[in-house]
Amino acid sequence: MAEEAILGYLEKNEQISDSGNFAAERGFDHNDVVNVIKSLHGFRYIDAQDIKRETWVLTGEGKKYAAEGSPEVQLFLAVPAEGSISKDELQKKLDPAVFKIGCSQAGKNKWVEMGKQVSRKVQNVEDKVKDLLLQVQNGHALSKEEISSLKARKLIVPQTWKGYSVRKGPNYAPKRKKAATDLTRENLQKGDWKELEFKEYNFNAKGQPAEGGHLHPLLKVRKQLKDIFLQMGFEEMPTNNFVESSFWNFDALFQPQQHPARDSHDTFFLEEPSTTRELPEDYVERVKRVHESGGYGSRGYGYEWKREEANKNLLRTHTTAVSSRMLKALAEKPFAPKKYFSIDRVFRNEAVDRTHLAEFHQIEGLVCDRGLTLGDLIGVLHDFFSRLGMSKLRFKPAYNPYTEPSMEIFSYHEGFGKWVEVGNSGMFRPEMLLPMGLPEDVHVIAWGLSLER
Amino acid sequence: MPTVSVGRDRLFAALGKSYTKEEFEDLCFCFGIELDDVTTEKAIIRKEKHLDEEGDENDEEVIYKIEVPANRYDLLCLEGIAQALRVFNKQQEIPKYTLSDVSKDSMLQMHVKPETSSIRPYVVCAVLRDISFDEASYNSFIDLQDKLHQNICRRRTLVAIGTHDLDTLQGPFTYEALPPSHINFVPLKQTRDFTADELMEFYKSDLKLKKYLHIIENSPLYPVLYDQNRTVLSLPPIINGAHSAITLKTKNVFIECTATDLTKAKIVLNTMVTIFSEYCKRKYQVEPVEVVYADGRSYVYPDLSAYNMEVSLSYINHTIGVSLEAEEVTSLLNRMQLHAERSASGNNQWNINVLVPPTRSDVLHPCDVMEDVAIAYGYNNIPKRKPASVKPLALNEFSDLMRLEIAMNGFTEVLTWILCSSKEISTMLNRQTDESTAVVGNPRTSDFEVVRTTLMPGILKTIGHNKDHPKPIKIYEVGDVVLLDEKKDVGASCRRRLAALYCGANSGFELIHCLVDRIMEVIGTPFVPVGDDTGYYIQRSDEPEFLPGRQASITHKGKHVGTFGIVHPEVMSSFEQSLKNISYVD
């Protein structure tokens, strides 16, 4: 209706100069007209220019006086035409606010004589305030003085009125074609798709959010690392044993019993099951000897090795605990070279913060073969890390109780512009391998890193 | 790993050379220590007190915090680090540590009472004669004890060190274990005397000392050291006596280490005396002390003898993966403070005869010697030996990752023919015949006339052949198309493409749009405004196979990579579908 009226009017006329007048003349609600104008403007059927007007509206007080008359007139009428009335009695006849304002205004207008007794000074008064208020209510313009007198008494407030002036737009048509938002089965069946005009897509916004599920990013990376190991010919170790004995986690690795890592503030020891039930006794004996007095060419650590320490159960602090079991098993058969890997959870008694986790995934790779050298380790690390996108590596001498030599692996981080430690590596010590029963010329090179890092 | 704080300027003075931070970091890296932090004394204090204001850094002494390996106790102070680096840089010969020539009769003695065996059975001692401290070296001497206590001594449980001004004492000394109430002395930093049980109570509120009380607290006897005049030297492992406290002016230092682990006690004593004998009048000389047990056993400490190790040259070469001559190996070992000489082992083979000095308690096995050769040679100079392995094809790896991602967004994978009829890639797609199409010369049927140039016909045919399948249908394909290519010897090459299609009662345009977004998200490309070459953006396109105004092109880092839109109804009908769908090609 409003839309048809606007488009129809513009077909014959140059412009609609004031949407307010246009609405009023045709009996439309101005808000409805504004909505239609905005929509037609959006589709460029018309061009709309903002117009603003300052108008005045009555306050609550103003509305009241417009209906009931101004307080001064109410007061005047309460005073008898002849004689006088006591002020107290007059007050009782009127609303307190009306009485207060009425007294001052009627006094100012010299309509009444104020004292203990109140009497009229003139016989007839005109309620000019009420008349003015009614004019404002009906949208008539007032003079500047009239406005300011009403404004001063807080009977009217300004209000900004917004409307439009409207001309034909570039897409003007006497009748709007409704733009389709989508192509439907119905359109195809009816064949009316040819006539359809589509609402333009907004490609500055992204599409709606996807509904599909996702895999965990860390486990996606785990899968990629697993693929890398498999491509490099490594076999996965069974690491589904979080509970481990100190023996396999530490002692078998030639890690002395007073080593700080074996403190309770670094390792989670178990209350239940608190100790391991069995260990391979002859091997335990060889491990004890190598810790206490060495052998296999070593001086040993020269301390009293305690079985109770080795029996303590813990949550494994590294997957190397599994490696030590695997290497021991390997030593029991005629020697065959092996490449092993694992990616699984390990536990450290750490307060969790930005750079520390109490549990994380350790990635470990090891190669066990005759005649392996540090050059092999460096080579395999280059191969492994280049597959992760780190081709610039260098190695720093480091200390690990169970590897010698030990190398920290640093990779150049282009983003940070510096060398960043990415892992640790080394050759397992003879004091670890020989008590297991591996042949003397068998070397084991190994490295580890964290999946989370 | 332990961290040692040293004054940079003092360190450089000791090294006889100034380094830039980067040069010094490099030297550390090669040697196997790490410059962890650069700070100043005042900055450390500010940090402790959580103060924010910046000091004038230029006025303050720069402190290097250096991380050292946990088994290198000889590197726990500036003197040790400086000496190791000087030798590593060939600026200094390896020091030869000797015991001063004292006759057995004039040697100081420490008598050990049998009761000590129940609480802390071992003691080892030594004397540094004619030492001259300055403030820095004195502080370093105190700090080293603290570092040793925290590391190898396992917070004094295994070993506790006491250092004394020998000139205030008179030997022979005794090491005893007595009931606490019988021990009475003025402890360090106090002015009145305490009995040992009072002292234990007193230190319960001492932040630094209370953590050591448990070591002896529950024992009926406490270990204690006396001199000849019953002056208490120390109540190990808690506190020394005030009487024999050392000062900057102390000339002769008596060092005692009481222990529950004799091996570690010897290492600790050796570390202390070897490092600080540098400041003695007779450099690198230490005066021994005889420790006499009640049963008549007697030992002279410190034991500065070198440990002899024979390591075969071939073991070193074969384990590192190098072929060094014996002379090279010995000179490399000298840089790591290990005396080494070659010796013949027969069969034209060389052995390396290594003398491990008392400072290098970390050398347990020939593998430790081998490591030192590798470090001095330089880990980063060792030739790498590449293992046999295979590498996957990056293109297929990427395709497989994409296939998984799209399936996870609810699309089902289809596998369609590579060959198709020529009209399926032209007129049926509202297109002209593509000039870069590879054409089959002898097709048996019209279904196999050309090699596809787009995945669209296959995926549309799939819908056409499955008209009765309940809607909506969401399918995708990742596969190769062939385009003529002059750069190839044969004149044509494969291109990997991705297509996804939605078919339902409405167009599903938003679903395909969201798939585009998701793919860009997983490959790490941000959504950017049109014209920005750092990510991807989407613009209106005008392709004949899609409905006009219902289609868009995808630009990835400035390059057009694909189009998506509502398939043109005429195209749909060519493929025998009465439903609408969208295709997207990457």
Coordinates of C-alpha atoms in Angstrom, one line a residue, chain B residues 98-576:
Chain B
T98 CA 99.5 -32.3 43.5
L99 CA 99.5 -32.9 47.3
S100 CA 102.0 -30.9 49.2
D101 CA 104.9 -32.8 50.6
V102 CA 104.0 -33.2 54.2
S103 CA 105.6 -35.9 56.3
K104 CA 103.2 -38.4 57.8
D105 CA 104.1 -37.1 61.3
S106 CA 103.3 -33.5 60.6
M107 CA 100.1 -34.2 58.7
L108 CA 96.9 -33.0 60.3
Q109 CA 94.7 -35.8 61.5
M110 CA 91.0 -36.4 61.9
H111 CA 90.1 -39.1 64.3
V112 CA 86.7 -40.8 63.7
K113 CA 84.8 -42.2 66.7
P114 CA 82.9 -45.4 66.1
E115 CA 79.6 -43.9 67.2
T116 CA 79.5 -41.8 64.0
S117 CA 78.7 -44.9 62.0
S118 CA 75.1 -44.9 63.2
I119 CA 74.3 -41.4 61.9
R120 CA 76.9 -40.1 59.3
P121 CA 79.8 -42.5 59.0
Y122 CA 82.2 -40.8 56.7
V123 CA 84.4 -37.7 56.8
V124 CA 87.1 -36.5 54.4
C125 CA 89.3 -33.4 54.8
A126 CA 91.9 -31.2 53.2
V127 CA 93.7 -27.9 53.7
L128 CA 94.2 -25.0 51.3
R129 CA 97.4 -23.3 52.4
D130 CA 98.3 -19.7 51.8
I131 CA 95.2 -18.9 49.9
S132 CA 94.4 -15.3 49.1
F133 CA 90.8 -14.4 48.6
D134 CA 89.4 -11.2 47.2
E135 CA 85.8 -10.3 47.6
A136 CA 84.7 -12.0 44.4
S137 CA 86.6 -15.2 44.9
Y138 CA 85.5 -15.4 48.5
N139 CA 81.9 -15.1 47.4
S140 CA 82.5 -17.7 44.7
F141 CA 84.0 -20.1 47.3
I142 CA 80.8 -19.7 49.5
D143 CA 78.5 -20.0 46.5
L144 CA 80.2 -23.2 45.3
Q145 CA 79.5 -24.9 48.6
D146 CA 75.9 -23.9 48.3
K147 CA 75.7 -25.2 44.7
L148 CA 77.3 -28.5 45.7
H149 CA 75.0 -28.8 48.7
Q150 CA 72.0 -28.4 46.4
N151 CA 73.1 -30.7 43.7
I152 CA 75.4 -33.7 44.3
C153 CA 75.0 -33.5 48.1
R154 CA 71.2 -33.8 47.7
R155 CA 70.4 -30.9 50.0
R156 CA 73.1 -32.1 52.5
T157 CA 71.7 -35.5 53.0
L158 CA 74.5 -37.3 51.3
V159 CA 77.4 -34.8 52.0
A160 CA 77.7 -31.6 54.1
I161 CA 80.7 -29.3 53.7
G162 CA 82.3 -27.3 56.4
T163 CA 85.1 -24.7 55.8
H164 CA 87.2 -23.2 58.6
D165 CA 90.0 -20.8 59.3
L166 CA 92.7 -23.3 60.3
D167 CA 94.7 -20.6 62.2
T168 CA 91.9 -20.4 64.8
L169 CA 92.0 -24.2 65.4
Q170 CA 94.4 -26.7 66.6
G171 CA 94.6 -30.3 65.3
P172 CA 94.3 -33.2 65.6
F173 CA 90.6 -33.1 65.1
T174 CA 88.0 -35.6 66.2
Y175 CA 84.7 -36.5 64.4
E176 CA 82.2 -37.8 67.0
A177 CA 78.6 -38.5 67.6
L178 CA 77.2 -37.3 70.9
P179 CA 73.8 -36.8 72.5
P180 CA 72.5 -33.3 71.6
S181 CA 72.5 -32.0 75.1
H182 CA 76.3 -32.7 75.4
I183 CA 77.1 -30.5 72.4
N184 CA 77.4 -26.8 73.3
F185 CA 78.9 -24.0 71.1
V186 CA 78.3 -20.6 69.5
P187 CA 77.0 -21.2 66.0
L188 CA 77.8 -19.1 62.9
K189 CA 76.1 -15.7 62.9
Q190 CA 75.1 -16.0 66.5
T191 CA 76.7 -14.5 69.6
R192 CA 75.7 -16.8 72.4
D193 CA 76.2 -20.5 72.8
F194 CA 73.5 -23.1 72.4
T195 CA 73.3 -26.8 73.1
A196 CA 72.5 -28.8 70.0
D197 CA 68.9 -29.5 71.1
E198 CA 68.3 -25.8 71.8
L199 CA 69.8 -25.1 68.4
M200 CA 67.5 -27.5 66.6
E201 CA 64.5 -25.7 68.2
F202 CA 66.0 -22.3 67.4
Y203 CA 66.5 -23.1 63.7
K204 CA 62.9 -24.3 63.2
S205 CA 62.1 -20.7 62.4
D206 CA 65.1 -20.3 60.2
L207 CA 64.0 -20.3 56.5
K208 CA 67.3 -21.4 55.2
L209 CA 68.3 -24.0 57.8
K210 CA 65.0 -25.6 58.8
K211 CA 65.0 -27.8 55.7
Y212 CA 68.1 -29.6 56.9
L213 CA 67.0 -30.4 60.5
H214 CA 65.2 -33.6 59.5
I215 CA 68.5 -35.2 58.5
I216 CA 69.6 -35.7 62.1
E217 CA 66.6 -34.6 64.2
N218 CA 65.4 -38.0 65.2
S219 CA 68.8 -39.5 65.9
P220 CA 69.8 -40.0 69.6
L221 CA 73.4 -38.9 68.6
Y222 CA 74.3 -35.9 66.6
P223 CA 77.5 -35.8 64.5
V224 CA 80.0 -33.1 65.6
L225 CA 83.6 -32.1 64.9
Y226 CA 86.0 -30.9 67.5
D227 CA 89.6 -29.6 67.5
Q228 CA 92.2 -30.5 70.1
N229 CA 90.8 -27.9 72.5
R230 CA 87.2 -29.1 72.2
T231 CA 86.3 -26.1 70.0
V232 CA 83.3 -27.2 67.9
L233 CA 84.1 -26.9 64.2
S234 CA 80.6 -27.8 63.0
L235 CA 77.4 -29.7 63.7
P236 CA 77.0 -31.3 60.3
P237 CA 74.9 -31.1 58.3
I238 CA 73.3 -28.1 60.0
I239 CA 75.8 -25.3 60.9
N240 CA 79.4 -24.5 61.5
G241 CA 80.8 -22.9 64.7
A242 CA 81.3 -19.2 64.9
H243 CA 84.8 -19.6 66.2
S244 CA 86.5 -21.0 63.1
A245 CA 84.4 -19.0 60.6
I246 CA 86.4 -18.0 57.5
T247 CA 86.7 -14.4 56.3
L248 CA 88.2 -12.6 53.4
K249 CA 91.5 -12.5 55.4
T250 CA 91.6 -16.2 56.1
K251 CA 95.0 -17.6 54.9
N252 CA 94.6 -21.3 55.6
V253 CA 91.4 -23.1 55.0
F254 CA 90.5 -26.4 56.6
I255 CA 87.7 -28.2 54.6
E256 CA 85.8 -31.1 56.1
C257 CA 83.0 -33.1 54.3
T258 CA 80.9 -35.4 56.4
A259 CA 78.8 -37.9 54.5
T260 CA 76.6 -40.9 54.2
D261 CA 78.0 -41.6 50.7
L262 CA 81.8 -41.8 50.6
T263 CA 82.2 -41.6 46.8
K264 CA 80.3 -38.4 46.7
A265 CA 82.2 -37.0 49.7
K266 CA 85.4 -37.5 47.8
I267 CA 84.0 -35.9 44.7
V268 CA 82.8 -32.9 46.7
L269 CA 86.2 -32.5 48.4
N270 CA 88.1 -32.8 45.2
T271 CA 85.9 -30.3 43.5
M272 CA 86.4 -27.7 46.2
V273 CA 90.2 -28.1 46.6
T274 CA 91.1 -28.4 42.9
I275 CA 89.1 -25.3 41.9
F276 CA 90.3 -23.1 44.7
S277 CA 93.9 -24.3 44.8
E278 CA 94.2 -21.9 41.9
Y279 CA 94.3 -19.1 44.6
C280 CA 97.0 -20.8 46.7
K281 CA 100.5 -19.5 46.8
R282 CA 101.6 -22.8 45.4
K283 CA 99.1 -23.0 42.6
Y284 CA 97.2 -26.4 42.3
Q285 CA 98.8 -27.8 45.4
V286 CA 96.6 -29.1 48.3
E287 CA 97.7 -30.2 51.8
P288 CA 96.4 -33.6 52.7
V289 CA 94.8 -34.7 56.0
E290 CA 94.9 -38.2 57.4
V291 CA 91.5 -39.6 58.5
V292 CA 92.0 -42.3 61.2
Y293 CA 89.2 -44.7 62.2
A294 CA 89.1 -46.2 65.7
D295 CA 89.8 -49.7 64.3
G296 CA 93.1 -48.5 63.0
R297 CA 92.2 -48.0 59.3
S298 CA 93.6 -44.7 58.0
Y299 CA 93.2 -42.8 54.8
V300 CA 94.9 -39.8 53.3
Y301 CA 92.6 -37.2 51.6
P302 CA 92.1 -35.7 49.1
D303 CA 92.8 -38.4 46.6
L304 CA 94.0 -36.4 43.6
S305 CA 95.3 -39.4 41.7
A306 CA 94.2 -39.5 38.1
Y307 CA 92.1 -42.5 37.0
N308 CA 93.6 -44.4 34.2
M309 CA 91.5 -45.6 31.3
E310 CA 92.6 -47.4 28.1
V311 CA 90.3 -46.6 25.2
S312 CA 90.8 -48.1 21.8
L313 CA 91.1 -45.6 19.0
S314 CA 88.8 -47.7 16.8
Y315 CA 86.1 -47.7 19.5
I316 CA 86.2 -43.9 19.4
N317 CA 86.2 -43.6 15.7
H318 CA 83.6 -46.3 15.1
T319 CA 81.2 -44.9 17.6
I320 CA 81.4 -41.3 16.5
G321 CA 81.5 -42.2 12.8
V322 CA 84.8 -40.4 12.0
S323 CA 88.3 -41.5 11.2
L324 CA 90.7 -39.5 13.4
E325 CA 94.4 -40.2 13.9
A326 CA 95.6 -41.0 17.4
E327 CA 97.3 -37.6 17.7
E328 CA 94.1 -35.7 16.8
V329 CA 92.2 -37.7 19.4
T330 CA 94.7 -36.9 22.1
S331 CA 94.8 -33.2 21.3
L332 CA 91.0 -33.1 21.3
L333 CA 90.9 -34.8 24.7
N334 CA 93.4 -32.4 26.1
R335 CA 90.9 -29.6 25.2
M336 CA 88.4 -31.4 27.4
Q337 CA 90.9 -31.5 30.4
L338 CA 91.7 -35.1 29.9
H339 CA 95.4 -36.1 29.7
A340 CA 95.7 -38.5 26.8
E341 CA 98.6 -40.3 25.1
R342 CA 98.5 -42.9 22.4
S343 CA 99.9 -46.3 23.1
A344 CA 100.2 -49.2 20.7
S345 CA 97.9 -52.1 21.2
G346 CA 99.4 -54.5 18.6
N347 CA 98.0 -55.3 15.1
N348 CA 98.9 -51.7 14.1
Q349 CA 96.1 -50.5 16.3
W350 CA 96.3 -47.6 18.7
N351 CA 95.0 -47.3 22.1
I352 CA 94.4 -44.0 23.8
N353 CA 95.7 -43.9 27.4
V354 CA 93.6 -41.4 29.3
L355 CA 94.3 -40.0 32.7
V356 CA 91.0 -38.7 34.1
P357 CA 91.8 -35.9 36.5
P358 CA 90.1 -35.6 39.9
T359 CA 88.0 -32.8 38.6
R360 CA 86.2 -35.1 36.1
S361 CA 84.2 -37.5 38.3
D362 CA 81.7 -37.7 35.4
V363 CA 84.0 -39.9 33.4
L364 CA 82.9 -43.4 34.2
H365 CA 83.4 -45.4 31.1
P366 CA 85.3 -45.2 27.8
C367 CA 82.0 -44.0 26.3
D368 CA 82.4 -40.7 28.3
V369 CA 85.9 -40.3 26.8
M370 CA 84.4 -41.0 23.4
E371 CA 81.8 -38.3 24.0
D372 CA 84.5 -35.7 24.9
V373 CA 86.3 -36.5 21.7
A374 CA 83.0 -35.9 19.8
I375 CA 82.4 -32.6 21.7
A376 CA 85.9 -31.3 21.0
Y377 CA 85.6 -32.4 17.4
G378 CA 82.3 -30.6 17.2
Y379 CA 79.0 -32.4 17.0
N380 CA 78.1 -30.3 14.1
N381 CA 81.2 -31.3 12.2
I382 CA 80.4 -35.0 12.3
P383 CA 79.4 -36.3 8.8
K384 CA 75.9 -37.6 8.9
R385 CA 74.9 -41.1 7.7
K386 CA 71.5 -41.1 6.2
P387 CA 69.4 -44.2 7.1
A388 CA 67.5 -46.0 4.4
S389 CA 63.9 -44.7 4.4
V390 CA 61.1 -43.7 2.1
K391 CA 59.3 -40.4 1.7
P392 CA 55.7 -40.1 0.8
L393 CA 54.5 -37.9 -2.0
A394 CA 53.6 -34.5 -0.6
L395 CA 50.7 -34.1 -3.1
N396 CA 49.1 -37.4 -2.0
E397 CA 49.7 -36.7 1.7
F398 CA 48.0 -33.4 1.3
S399 CA 45.1 -34.9 -0.7
D400 CA 44.6 -37.5 2.0
L401 CA 44.5 -34.9 4.7
M402 CA 41.9 -33.0 2.6
R403 CA 39.8 -36.0 2.0
L404 CA 39.6 -36.7 5.7
E405 CA 38.6 -33.1 6.5
I406 CA 35.8 -33.0 4.0
A407 CA 34.5 -36.4 5.1
M408 CA 34.5 -35.1 8.6
N409 CA 32.2 -32.2 7.4
G410 CA 29.6 -34.8 6.5
F411 CA 30.3 -35.3 2.8
T412 CA 30.6 -38.8 1.4
E413 CA 33.4 -39.6 -1.0
V414 CA 32.7 -40.7 -4.5
L415 CA 35.1 -42.2 -7.1
T416 CA 34.2 -41.6 -10.7
W417 CA 35.5 -42.2 -14.2
I418 CA 38.4 -40.2 -15.5
L419 CA 37.1 -40.5 -19.0
C420 CA 33.9 -39.0 -20.2
S421 CA 32.1 -37.9 -23.4
S422 CA 33.2 -34.7 -24.9
K423 CA 29.8 -33.1 -24.6
E424 CA 29.8 -33.8 -20.8
I425 CA 32.6 -31.3 -20.4
S426 CA 31.3 -28.8 -23.0
T427 CA 27.7 -28.3 -24.1
M428 CA 26.2 -30.2 -21.1
L429 CA 28.1 -27.7 -18.9
N430 CA 26.9 -24.7 -21.0
R431 CA 30.5 -24.4 -22.1
Q432 CA 32.5 -24.3 -25.3
T433 CA 34.8 -27.2 -25.9
D434 CA 37.9 -26.7 -23.8
E435 CA 40.9 -26.5 -26.1
S436 CA 43.2 -28.0 -23.5
T437 CA 41.3 -31.3 -23.5
A438 CA 43.1 -34.6 -24.1
V439 CA 41.1 -36.5 -26.6
V440 CA 41.0 -40.3 -27.0
G441 CA 41.5 -41.4 -30.6
N442 CA 39.8 -44.7 -30.6
P443 CA 37.0 -44.7 -28.0
R444 CA 34.8 -47.8 -28.1
T445 CA 31.8 -45.9 -26.8
S446 CA 31.0 -42.2 -26.6
D447 CA 31.3 -42.4 -22.8
F448 CA 35.0 -42.5 -23.1
E449 CA 35.9 -39.9 -25.7
V450 CA 38.0 -37.5 -23.7
V451 CA 39.9 -37.2 -20.4
R452 CA 38.0 -35.1 -18.0
T453 CA 39.1 -31.4 -17.6
T454 CA 36.9 -31.0 -14.6
L455 CA 35.4 -33.2 -11.9
M456 CA 32.0 -31.7 -12.5
P457 CA 30.5 -34.2 -15.0
G458 CA 31.4 -37.2 -12.8
I459 CA 29.9 -35.8 -9.7
L460 CA 26.8 -34.6 -11.5
K461 CA 26.4 -38.0 -13.2
T462 CA 26.6 -39.6 -9.7
I463 CA 23.6 -37.6 -8.7
G464 CA 21.8 -38.3 -12.0
H465 CA 22.3 -42.1 -11.4
N466 CA 21.0 -41.8 -7.9
K467 CA 17.8 -39.9 -8.4
D468 CA 16.0 -42.2 -6.0
H469 CA 18.4 -41.6 -3.2
P470 CA 16.8 -39.7 -0.3
K471 CA 17.8 -36.0 -0.2
P472 CA 19.9 -34.2 0.8
I473 CA 22.9 -35.8 -0.8
K474 CA 26.4 -34.4 0.1
I475 CA 29.2 -35.9 -1.9
Y476 CA 32.8 -35.0 -2.9
E477 CA 35.7 -36.2 -4.9
V478 CA 39.4 -35.5 -4.9
G479 CA 41.0 -36.6 -8.1
D480 CA 43.1 -35.7 -11.1
V481 CA 42.0 -34.1 -14.3
V482 CA 44.2 -33.8 -17.4
L483 CA 45.0 -30.6 -19.3
L484 CA 47.2 -30.1 -22.2
D485 CA 50.6 -28.8 -21.0
E486 CA 53.4 -27.8 -23.4
K487 CA 56.0 -27.9 -20.6
K488 CA 55.5 -31.7 -20.4
D489 CA 57.4 -34.1 -22.7
V490 CA 54.1 -35.8 -23.6
G491 CA 52.2 -32.5 -23.9
A492 CA 49.7 -33.1 -21.1
S493 CA 49.7 -33.2 -17.3
C494 CA 47.5 -34.1 -14.4
R495 CA 46.0 -31.5 -12.0
R496 CA 44.7 -32.5 -8.6
R497 CA 41.2 -31.1 -8.1
L498 CA 38.5 -31.2 -5.4
A499 CA 34.8 -31.1 -6.1
A500 CA 31.9 -31.2 -3.6
L501 CA 28.2 -31.2 -4.2
Y502 CA 25.0 -30.7 -2.2
C503 CA 21.7 -31.7 -3.6
G504 CA 18.4 -31.1 -1.7
A505 CA 15.2 -29.2 -1.6
N506 CA 17.0 -25.9 -1.4
S507 CA 20.2 -25.0 -3.1
G508 CA 22.5 -25.6 0.0
F509 CA 24.7 -22.7 -1.2
E510 CA 25.6 -21.8 2.4
L511 CA 26.7 -25.4 3.0
I512 CA 29.2 -25.3 0.2
H513 CA 30.3 -21.8 1.2
C514 CA 31.0 -23.1 4.7
L515 CA 32.9 -26.1 3.3
V516 CA 35.1 -23.6 1.4
D517 CA 35.7 -21.7 4.7
R518 CA 36.5 -24.9 6.6
I519 CA 39.0 -26.1 3.9
M520 CA 40.8 -22.7 4.1
E521 CA 40.7 -22.8 7.9
V522 CA 42.5 -26.3 8.0
I523 CA 45.1 -25.2 5.5
G524 CA 45.7 -22.1 7.7
T525 CA 44.6 -19.4 5.3
P526 CA 42.7 -16.4 6.8
F527 CA 39.6 -14.9 5.3
V528 CA 40.6 -11.4 4.1
P529 CA 39.0 -8.5 2.3
V530 CA 38.9 -8.5 -1.5
G531 CA 42.2 -7.7 -3.0
D532 CA 44.3 -8.7 0.0
D533 CA 46.9 -11.3 -1.1
T534 CA 47.6 -12.8 2.4
G535 CA 44.5 -15.0 2.6
Y536 CA 41.5 -15.9 0.6
Y537 CA 38.4 -14.0 -0.5
I538 CA 35.3 -14.6 -2.4
Q539 CA 33.8 -12.6 -5.3
R540 CA 30.9 -12.8 -7.7
S541 CA 31.8 -14.9 -10.7
D542 CA 30.2 -15.4 -14.1
E543 CA 30.7 -19.0 -15.2
P544 CA 28.2 -20.6 -17.7
E545 CA 27.7 -23.8 -15.7
F546 CA 26.3 -21.9 -12.7
L547 CA 23.2 -19.8 -12.4
P548 CA 24.0 -16.1 -12.9
G549 CA 24.3 -14.1 -9.7
R550 CA 24.3 -17.4 -7.7
Q551 CA 28.0 -18.2 -7.9
A552 CA 31.3 -17.0 -6.7
S553 CA 35.0 -17.4 -7.4
I554 CA 37.6 -18.2 -4.7
T555 CA 40.9 -16.3 -4.7
H556 CA 43.7 -17.7 -2.6
K557 CA 46.8 -15.6 -2.1
G558 CA 46.1 -13.6 -5.2
K559 CA 45.4 -16.7 -7.3
H560 CA 42.0 -17.8 -8.6
V561 CA 41.7 -21.4 -7.3
G562 CA 38.0 -22.3 -7.7
T563 CA 34.4 -21.5 -8.2
F564 CA 31.2 -22.4 -6.4
G565 CA 27.6 -21.8 -7.1
I566 CA 24.1 -23.1 -7.8
V567 CA 24.4 -25.3 -10.9
H568 CA 22.6 -23.8 -13.8
P569 CA 19.1 -25.5 -14.2
E570 CA 19.9 -26.2 -17.9
V571 CA 23.0 -28.0 -16.8
M572 CA 21.0 -29.9 -14.3
S573 CA 18.5 -31.0 -16.8
S574 CA 21.3 -32.2 -19.2
F575 CA 22.4 -34.4 -16.4
E576 CA 18.8 -35.7 -15.9

